[in-house]
Short mmCIF file of C-alpha atoms and ligand atoms in Angstrom, two decimals:
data_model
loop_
_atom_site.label_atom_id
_atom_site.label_comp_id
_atom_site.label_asym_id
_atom_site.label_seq_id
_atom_site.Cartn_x
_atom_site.Cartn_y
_atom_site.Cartn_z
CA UNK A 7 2.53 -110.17 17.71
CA UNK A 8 -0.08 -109.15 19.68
CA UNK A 9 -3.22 -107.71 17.85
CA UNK A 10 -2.98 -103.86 18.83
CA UNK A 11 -4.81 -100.85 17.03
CA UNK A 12 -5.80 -97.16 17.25
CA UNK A 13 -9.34 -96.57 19.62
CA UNK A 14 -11.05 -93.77 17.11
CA UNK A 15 -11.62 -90.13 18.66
CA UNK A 16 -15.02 -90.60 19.00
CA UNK A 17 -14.72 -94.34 20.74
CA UNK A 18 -17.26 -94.61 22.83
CA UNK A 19 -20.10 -92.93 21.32
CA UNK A 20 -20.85 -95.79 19.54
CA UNK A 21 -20.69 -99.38 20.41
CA UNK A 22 -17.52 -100.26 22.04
CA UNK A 23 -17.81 -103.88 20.76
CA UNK A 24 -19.33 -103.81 17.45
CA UNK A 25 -16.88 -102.40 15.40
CA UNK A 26 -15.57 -103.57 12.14
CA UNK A 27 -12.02 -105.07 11.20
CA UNK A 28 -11.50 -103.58 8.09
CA UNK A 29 -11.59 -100.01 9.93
CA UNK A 30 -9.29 -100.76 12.48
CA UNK A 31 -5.93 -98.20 12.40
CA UNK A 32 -3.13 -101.12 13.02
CA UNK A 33 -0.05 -100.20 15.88
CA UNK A 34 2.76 -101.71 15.32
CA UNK A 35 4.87 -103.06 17.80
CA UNK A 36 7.24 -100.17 17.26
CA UNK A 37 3.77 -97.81 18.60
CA UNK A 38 4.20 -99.80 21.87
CA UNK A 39 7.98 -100.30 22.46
CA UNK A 40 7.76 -95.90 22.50
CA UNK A 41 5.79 -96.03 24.88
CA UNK A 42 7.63 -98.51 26.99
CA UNK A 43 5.45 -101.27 26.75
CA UNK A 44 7.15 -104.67 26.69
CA UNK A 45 5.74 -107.89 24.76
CA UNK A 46 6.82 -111.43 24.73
CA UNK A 47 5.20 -114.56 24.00
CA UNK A 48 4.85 -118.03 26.21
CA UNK A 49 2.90 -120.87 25.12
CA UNK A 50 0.64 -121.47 27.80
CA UNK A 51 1.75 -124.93 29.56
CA UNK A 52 5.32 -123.97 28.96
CA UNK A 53 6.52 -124.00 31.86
CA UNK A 54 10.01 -124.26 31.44
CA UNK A 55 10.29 -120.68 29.09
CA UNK A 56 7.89 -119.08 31.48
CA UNK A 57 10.29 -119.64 34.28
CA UNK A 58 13.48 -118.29 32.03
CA UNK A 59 11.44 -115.69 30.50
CA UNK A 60 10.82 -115.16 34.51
CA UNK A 61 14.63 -115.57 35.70
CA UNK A 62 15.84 -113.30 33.53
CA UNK A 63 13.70 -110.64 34.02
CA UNK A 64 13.25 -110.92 37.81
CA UNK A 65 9.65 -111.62 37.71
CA UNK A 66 8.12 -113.24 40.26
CA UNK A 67 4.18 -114.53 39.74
CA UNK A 68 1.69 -113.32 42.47
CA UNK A 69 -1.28 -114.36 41.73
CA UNK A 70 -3.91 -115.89 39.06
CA UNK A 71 -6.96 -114.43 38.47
CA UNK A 72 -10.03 -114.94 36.92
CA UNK A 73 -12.17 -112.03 35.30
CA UNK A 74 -15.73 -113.04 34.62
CA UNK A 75 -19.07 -111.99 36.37
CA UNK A 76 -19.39 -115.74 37.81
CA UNK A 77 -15.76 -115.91 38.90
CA UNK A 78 -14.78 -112.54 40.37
CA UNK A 79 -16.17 -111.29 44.10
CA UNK A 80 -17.17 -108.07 43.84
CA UNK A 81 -17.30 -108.17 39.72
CA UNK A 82 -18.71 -104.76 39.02
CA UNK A 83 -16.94 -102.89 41.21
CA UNK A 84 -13.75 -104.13 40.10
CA UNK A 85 -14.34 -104.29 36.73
CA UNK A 86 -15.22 -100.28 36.71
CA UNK A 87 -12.10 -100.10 38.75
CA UNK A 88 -9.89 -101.86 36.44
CA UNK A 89 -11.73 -99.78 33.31
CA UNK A 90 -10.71 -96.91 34.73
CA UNK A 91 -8.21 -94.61 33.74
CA UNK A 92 -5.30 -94.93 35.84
CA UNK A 93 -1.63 -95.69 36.75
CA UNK A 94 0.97 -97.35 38.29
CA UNK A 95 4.06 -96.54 40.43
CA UNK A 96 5.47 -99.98 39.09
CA UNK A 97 5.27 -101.79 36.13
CA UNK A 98 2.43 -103.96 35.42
CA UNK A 99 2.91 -107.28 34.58
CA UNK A 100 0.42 -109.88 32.89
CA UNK A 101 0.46 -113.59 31.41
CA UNK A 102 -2.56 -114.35 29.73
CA UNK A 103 -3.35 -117.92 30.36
CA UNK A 104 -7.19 -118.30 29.11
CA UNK A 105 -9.99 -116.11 27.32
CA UNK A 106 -8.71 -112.25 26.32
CA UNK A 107 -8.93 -108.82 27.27
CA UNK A 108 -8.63 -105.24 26.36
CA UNK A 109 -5.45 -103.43 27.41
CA UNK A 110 -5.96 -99.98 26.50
CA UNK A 111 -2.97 -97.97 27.12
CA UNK A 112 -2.49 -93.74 26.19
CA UNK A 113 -0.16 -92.82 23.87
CA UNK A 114 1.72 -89.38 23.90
CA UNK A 115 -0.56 -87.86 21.67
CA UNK A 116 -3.12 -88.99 24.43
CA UNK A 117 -4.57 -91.51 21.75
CA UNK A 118 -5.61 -95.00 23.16
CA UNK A 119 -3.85 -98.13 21.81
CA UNK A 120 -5.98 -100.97 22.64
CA UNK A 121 -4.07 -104.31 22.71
CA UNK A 122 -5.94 -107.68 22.74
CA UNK A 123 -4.27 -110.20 25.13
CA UNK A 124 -4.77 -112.77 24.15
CA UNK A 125 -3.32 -116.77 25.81
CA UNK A 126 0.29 -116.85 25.94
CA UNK A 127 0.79 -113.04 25.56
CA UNK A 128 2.87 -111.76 28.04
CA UNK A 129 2.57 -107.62 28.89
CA UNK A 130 4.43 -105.37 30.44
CA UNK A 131 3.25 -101.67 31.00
CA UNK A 132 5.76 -99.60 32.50
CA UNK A 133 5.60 -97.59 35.13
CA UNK A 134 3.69 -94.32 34.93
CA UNK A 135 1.94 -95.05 31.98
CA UNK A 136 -1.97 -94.27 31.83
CA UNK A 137 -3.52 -97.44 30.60
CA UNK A 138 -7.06 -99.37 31.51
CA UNK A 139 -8.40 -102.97 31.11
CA UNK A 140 -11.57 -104.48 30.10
CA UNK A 141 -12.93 -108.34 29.33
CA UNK A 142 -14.11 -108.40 25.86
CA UNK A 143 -18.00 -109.76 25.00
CA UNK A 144 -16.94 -112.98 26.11
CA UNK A 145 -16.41 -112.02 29.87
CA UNK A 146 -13.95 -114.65 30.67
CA UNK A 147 -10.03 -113.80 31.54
CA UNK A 148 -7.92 -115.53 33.11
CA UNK A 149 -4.03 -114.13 33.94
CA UNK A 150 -1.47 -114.43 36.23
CA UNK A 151 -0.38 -111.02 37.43
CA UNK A 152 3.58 -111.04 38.09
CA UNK A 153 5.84 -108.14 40.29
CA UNK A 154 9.25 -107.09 40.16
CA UNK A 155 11.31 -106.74 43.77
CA UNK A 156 9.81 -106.08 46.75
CA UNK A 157 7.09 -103.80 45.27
CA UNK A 158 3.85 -102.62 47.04
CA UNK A 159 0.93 -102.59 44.34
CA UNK A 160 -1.23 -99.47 43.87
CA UNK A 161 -3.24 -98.18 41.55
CA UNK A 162 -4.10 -94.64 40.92
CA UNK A 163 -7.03 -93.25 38.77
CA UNK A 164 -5.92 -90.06 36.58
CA UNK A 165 -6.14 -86.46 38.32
CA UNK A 166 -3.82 -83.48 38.61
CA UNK A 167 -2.33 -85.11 41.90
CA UNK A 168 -1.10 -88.10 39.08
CA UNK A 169 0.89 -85.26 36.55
CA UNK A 170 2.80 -84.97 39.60
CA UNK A 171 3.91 -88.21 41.22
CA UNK A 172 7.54 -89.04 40.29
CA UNK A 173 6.77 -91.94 38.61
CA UNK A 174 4.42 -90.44 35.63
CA UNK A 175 7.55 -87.56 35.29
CA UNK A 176 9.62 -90.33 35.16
CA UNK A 177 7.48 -91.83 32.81
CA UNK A 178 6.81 -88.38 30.70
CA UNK A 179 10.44 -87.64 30.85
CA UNK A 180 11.51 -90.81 29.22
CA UNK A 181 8.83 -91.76 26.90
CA UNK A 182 6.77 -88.19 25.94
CA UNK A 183 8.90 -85.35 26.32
CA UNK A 184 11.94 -87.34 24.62
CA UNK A 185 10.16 -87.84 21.40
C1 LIG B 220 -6.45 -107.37 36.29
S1 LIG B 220 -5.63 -107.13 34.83
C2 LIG B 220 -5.32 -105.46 34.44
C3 LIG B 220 -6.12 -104.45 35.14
C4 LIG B 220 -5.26 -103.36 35.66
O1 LIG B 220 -4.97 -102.41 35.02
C5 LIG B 220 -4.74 -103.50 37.00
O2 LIG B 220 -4.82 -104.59 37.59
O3 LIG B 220 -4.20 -102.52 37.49
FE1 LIG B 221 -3.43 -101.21 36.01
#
């Protein structure tokens, strides 16, 4: 299961990395499937379950990419991009291959839920949902971002214009509103 837990009100304030296990407010996986989010699990270096995992889903793997200050061109900029708070008209799609990272994703009680993926964790946001992403202390990620169809990626940071997009009423209609 992949380790997931409750960001505190006041996250933020204090330092983001420093806090203690013993305080941490445990999600279940049940917190995550109501919001849409999908999890499954692939040893890295299997190759053949990745690809059925892949077949059956209609996944298709676009890329790999590394996340680390050394590594990534234009590091700062796209790390502040990627820690911003933002959305999707598609789902997102990630296999963790090396190092970890923060997925924090908004619940409907506008809560974060940060999820540490983690090698062989395999994530799926869903459309519409406000989520962001950050490298841990460690500053090393690597993950192979995946796509369903024929979609056109883009991202879109949180605003008014966002509440409206059909997507995020999709999104609201089916995973907020309903419960
Ligand atoms: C690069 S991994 C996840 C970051 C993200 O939210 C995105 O790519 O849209
Ligand atoms: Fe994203």
């Amino acid at each position: 299961m992949v380790k997931a837990w409750f960001l505190s009100k006041d996250f933020g304030k204090k330092d983001e990395v420093n806090f203690c296990e013993e305080e941490l407010e445990i999600a279940s996986l049940d917190d995550l499937t109501k919001l849409g989010i999908h999890y499954y699990q692939v040893p890295v270096g299997d190759r053949k379950s990745l690809q059925k995992l892949l077949n059956t889903n209609g996944y298709e793997i676009r890329d790999v990419v590394t996340i680390s200050r050394d590594k990534l061109p234009n590091y700062d900029e796209m790390t502040q991009r990627y820690y911003s708070e933002h959305l999707h008209p598609n789902e997102e799609i990630r296999y963790i291959i090396d190092g970890c990272g923060y997925f924090d994703v908004r619940n409907k009680d506008e809560r974060w839920i940060r999820m540490l993926g983690e090698p062989g964790d395999l994530l799926v946001l869903p459309a519409g949902i406000y989520h962001r992403f950050r490298v841990t202390v460690d500053d090393w990620i690597q993950l192979m971002r995946l796509f369903r169809g024929g979609t056109v990626w883009s991202a879109h940071d949180r605003n008014e214009a966002t509440e409206q997009m059909e997507p995020r009423r999709e999104y609201v209609q089916k995973y907020i509103a309903a419960h």
